[in-house]
Every structure is written in structure tokens, then in C-alpha cells.
PDB file of C-alpha atoms in Angstrom:
ATOM      1  CA  MET O   1     -10.332   9.591   8.195  1.00  0.00           C
ATOM      2  CA  ILE O   2      -7.263   7.591   7.919  1.00  0.00           C
ATOM      3  CA  GLN O   3      -7.265   3.822   6.793  1.00  0.00           C
ATOM      4  CA  LEU O   4      -4.879   1.219   5.983  1.00  0.00           C
ATOM      5  CA  ARG O   5      -4.486   0.995   2.502  1.00  0.00           C
ATOM      6  CA  ILE O   6      -2.257  -2.692   2.604  1.00  0.00           C
ATOM      7  CA  ASN O   7      -3.857  -4.393   0.119  1.00  0.00           C
ATOM      8  CA  GLU O   8      -3.700  -1.764  -2.724  1.00  0.00           C
ATOM      9  CA  LEU O   9      -0.056  -1.317  -1.675  1.00  0.00           C
ATOM     10  CA  LEU O  10       0.604  -5.027  -1.527  1.00  0.00           C
ATOM     11  CA  GLN O  11      -1.152  -5.273  -5.022  1.00  0.00           C
ATOM     12  CA  SER O  12       1.420  -2.517  -6.503  1.00  0.00           C
ATOM     13  CA  LYS O  13       4.403  -4.241  -4.980  1.00  0.00           C
ATOM     14  CA  GLY O  14       3.639  -7.161  -6.995  1.00  0.00           C
ATOM     15  CA  VAL O  15       2.359  -9.063  -4.231  1.00  0.00           C
ATOM     16  CA  ARG O  16      -0.275 -11.891  -5.514  1.00  0.00           C
ATOM     17  CA  PHE O  17      -0.943 -13.679  -2.059  1.00  0.00           C
ATOM     18  CA  PRO O  18      -1.201 -10.903   0.753  1.00  0.00           C
ATOM     19  CA  PHE O  19      -2.539 -12.852   3.556  1.00  0.00           C
ATOM     20  CA  ARG O  20       0.229 -15.660   2.616  1.00  0.00           C
ATOM     21  CA  TRP O  21       2.744 -12.679   2.557  1.00  0.00           C
ATOM     22  CA  LEU O  22       1.779 -11.195   5.803  1.00  0.00           C
ATOM     23  CA  ARG O  23       1.696 -14.691   7.393  1.00  0.00           C
ATOM     24  CA  LYS O  24       5.253 -15.517   5.988  1.00  0.00           C
ATOM     25  CA  LEU O  25       6.266 -12.205   7.937  1.00  0.00           C
ATOM     26  CA  GLY O  26       5.499 -13.460  11.140  1.00  0.00           C
ATOM     27  CA  ILE O  27       2.129 -11.831  11.447  1.00  0.00           C
ATOM     28  CA  THR O  28      -0.775 -13.596  13.096  1.00  0.00           C
ATOM     29  CA  HIS O  29      -3.633 -15.418  11.487  1.00  0.00           C
ATOM     30  CA  SER O  30      -6.209 -13.458  12.777  1.00  0.00           C
ATOM     31  CA  THR O  31      -4.012 -10.134  12.654  1.00  0.00           C
ATOM     32  CA  ALA O  32      -3.331 -10.217   8.816  1.00  0.00           C
ATOM     33  CA  HIS O  33      -7.003 -11.472   8.304  1.00  0.00           C
ATOM     34  CA  THR O  34      -8.095  -8.010  10.071  1.00  0.00           C
ATOM     35  CA  LEU O  35      -5.165  -5.896   8.220  1.00  0.00           C
ATOM     36  CA  LEU O  36      -6.491  -7.074   5.359  1.00  0.00           C
ATOM     37  CA  SER O  37     -10.161  -6.797   5.523  1.00  0.00           C
ATOM     38  CA  GLY O  38     -10.406  -3.153   6.234  1.00  0.00           C
ATOM     39  CA  LYS O  39     -11.652  -3.886   9.466  1.00  0.00           C
ATOM     40  CA  ALA O  40      -8.195  -3.077  11.723  1.00  0.00           C
ATOM     41  CA  HIS O  41      -8.380  -0.122  14.061  1.00  0.00           C
ATOM     42  CA  ARG O  42      -4.720  -0.285  14.841  1.00  0.00           C
ATOM     43  CA  ILE O  43      -1.406  -1.840  13.761  1.00  0.00           C
ATOM     44  CA  SER O  44       1.646  -2.415  15.708  1.00  0.00           C
ATOM     45  CA  MET O  45       4.204  -0.063  15.259  1.00  0.00           C
ATOM     46  CA  ALA O  46       6.557  -3.815  14.532  1.00  0.00           C
ATOM     47  CA  HIS O  47       3.984  -4.814  12.083  1.00  0.00           C
ATOM     48  CA  VAL O  48       4.502  -1.404  10.307  1.00  0.00           C
ATOM     49  CA  ASN O  49       8.428  -1.762  10.429  1.00  0.00           C
ATOM     50  CA  ASP O  50       8.566  -4.973   9.049  1.00  0.00           C
ATOM     51  CA  ILE O  51       6.195  -4.438   6.056  1.00  0.00           C
ATOM     52  CA  CYS O  52       7.902  -1.297   5.316  1.00  0.00           C
ATOM     53  CA  ALA O  53      11.569  -2.964   5.656  1.00  0.00           C
ATOM     54  CA  ALA O  54      10.207  -5.912   3.998  1.00  0.00           C
ATOM     55  CA  ILE O  55       8.968  -4.300   0.526  1.00  0.00           C
ATOM     56  CA  ASN O  56      10.810  -0.974   0.854  1.00  0.00           C
ATOM     57  CA  CYS O  57       7.964   1.688   1.761  1.00  0.00           C
ATOM     58  CA  THR O  58       7.500   4.642   4.412  1.00  0.00           C
ATOM     59  CA  PRO O  59       4.337   4.539   6.803  1.00  0.00           C
ATOM     60  CA  ASN O  60       2.718   7.017   4.875  1.00  0.00           C
ATOM     61  CA  ASP O  61       2.515   4.527   2.048  1.00  0.00           C
ATOM     62  CA  LEU O  62       0.520   2.218   4.302  1.00  0.00           C
ATOM     63  CA  TYR O  63      -2.276   4.708   5.154  1.00  0.00           C
ATOM     64  CA  ALA O  64      -4.751   6.821   3.077  1.00  0.00           C
ATOM     65  CA  TYR O  65      -6.605  10.089   4.537  1.00  0.00           C
ATOM     66  CA  THR O  66     -10.105  10.016   2.619  1.00  0.00           C
ATOM     67  CA  ILE O  67     -12.633  12.833   4.022  1.00  0.00           C
ATOM     68  CA  GLY O  68     -15.878  11.382   6.526  1.00  0.00           C
ATOM     69  CA  LYS O  69     -18.141  13.512   7.337  1.00  0.00           C
ATOM     70  CA  LYS O  70     -18.508  17.206   6.755  1.00  0.00           C
ATOM     71  CA  GLU O  71     -18.283  18.763  10.375  1.00  0.00           C
ATOM     72  CA  ASN O  72     -14.955  17.099  10.445  1.00  0.00           C
ATOM     73  CA  ALA O  73     -13.488  17.993   7.297  1.00  0.00           C
ATOM     74  CA  LEU O  74      -9.756  19.341   7.379  1.00  0.00           C
ATOM     75  CA  PRO O  75      -9.190  22.312   5.659  1.00  0.00           C
ATOM     76  CA  PRO O  76      -7.684  21.766   2.045  1.00  0.00           C
ATOM     77  CA  GLU O  77      -3.739  22.720   3.376  1.00  0.00           C
ATOM     78  CA  HIS O  78      -3.987  19.759   6.334  1.00  0.00           C
ATOM     79  CA  GLN O  79      -0.869  17.652   5.911  1.00  0.00           C
ATOM     80  CA  LEU O  80      -2.867  14.967   6.095  1.00  0.00           C
ATOM     81  CA  HIS O  81      -4.541  15.154   2.674  1.00  0.00           C
ATOM     82  CA  SER O  82      -1.137  14.311   1.423  1.00  0.00           C
ATOM     83  CA  ILE O  83      -1.809  10.633   2.030  1.00  0.00           C
ATOM     84  CA  ALA O  84      -4.737  10.897  -0.225  1.00  0.00           C
ATOM     85  CA  PRO O  85      -6.132   7.310  -1.293  1.00  0.00           C
ATOM     86  CA  ARG O  86      -4.053   6.219  -4.388  1.00  0.00           C
ATOM     87  CA  VAL O  87      -4.887   3.596  -7.172  1.00  0.00           C
ATOM     88  CA  PRO O  88      -2.761   0.573  -6.758  1.00  0.00           C
ATOM     89  CA  SER O  89      -0.205   0.808  -9.772  1.00  0.00           C
ATOM     90  CA  THR O  90       0.004  -1.384 -12.553  1.00  0.00           C
ATOM     91  CA  ILE O  91       3.444  -1.105 -13.943  1.00  0.00           C
ATOM     92  CA  LEU O  92       4.002  -5.310 -13.359  1.00  0.00           C
ATOM     93  CA  GLU O  93       1.156  -5.109 -15.595  1.00  0.00           C
ATOM     94  CA  LYS O  94       2.331  -2.903 -18.291  1.00  0.00           C
ATOM     95  CA  LEU O  95       5.789  -4.350 -17.880  1.00  0.00           C
ATOM     96  CA  LYS O  96       4.909  -7.647 -19.464  1.00  0.00           C
ATOM     97  CA  ASN O  97       3.188  -6.465 -22.412  1.00  0.00           C
ATOM     98  CA  MET O  98       6.340  -4.447 -23.109  1.00  0.00           C
ATOM     99  CA  THR O  99       8.437  -5.471 -25.630  1.00  0.00           C
ATOM    100  CA  GLU O 100      12.452  -5.658 -25.265  1.00  0.00           C
ATOM    101  CA  ALA O 101      13.154  -2.321 -27.170  1.00  0.00           C
ATOM    102  CA  GLU O 102      10.419  -0.781 -24.879  1.00  0.00           C
ATOM    103  CA  ILE O 103      11.670  -2.038 -21.830  1.00  0.00           C
ATOM    104  CA  ALA O 104      14.862  -0.967 -22.858  1.00  0.00           C
ATOM    105  CA  ALA O 105      13.962   2.400 -23.471  1.00  0.00           C
ATOM    106  CA  TRP O 106      12.206   3.105 -20.294  1.00  0.00           C
ATOM    107  CA  GLU O 107      15.411   1.533 -18.447  1.00  0.00           C
ATOM    108  CA  ALA O 108      17.339   4.621 -20.353  1.00  0.00           C
ATOM    109  CA  ARG O 109      15.067   7.191 -19.187  1.00  0.00           C
ATOM    110  CA  MET O 110      15.192   6.196 -15.469  1.00  0.00           C
ATOM    111  CA  GLU O 111      18.680   5.987 -15.788  1.00  0.00           C
ATOM    112  CA  GLY O 112      19.139   9.619 -17.342  1.00  0.00           C
TER     113      GLY O 112
END
């Protein structure tokens, strides 16, 4: 089953107040609530575009595929498995606890 993972994505991007953030994008109160509650059955392409543009992601980052009922399971090589659920990144928390020397070493690795 394909599910929206907006909460996890926004957490990974360091958005502390996802409801407020979605509202600032121009998404209505009820739509923002539906998207964040996990009860959304659809999302408009305009909202996908706005979210992806604002946080520099692709539409694939907004979705996760989880295996539902066994009779509906897809073969392991199916492309939907490429959008498997991911744990939100905690890199911002890790950065907060790093020393300046550790950050400099990390930046050097990223540039090289």
C-alpha cells in the first residue's frame, strides 16, 4: 500500500511544526490536518509541487510503500519497493552535538 510520509519527511528536513509549515505554504487547515494525520487518500499535484519545491525533494520522497495483504504482495523486484518506508533522518540532532572540528571534518568529506 502506498502511504504519504509527510511527517517523517518534514522531520528529516528539520521542520519542527509541520502543521504550521503546511499552512504557510497555503494549504488549508483541513487539508493540512488530513495530510498529517495519515488519513489522506489523495494529494493534489499542486500541493506535491509546493512541498517538493519548498524542501528540495522529489515526489518519491513523499511516499512509502508497505506490503499490505499477502494476496496483494508485489514481487521483490517491483519498483514500488524502491519507496520503502524510511526512518526520519536525525542529522540535525547529530550536528547539534558535534564539535567544530568534527563538523569541519564532515564538511571536508562531503566536499571531497
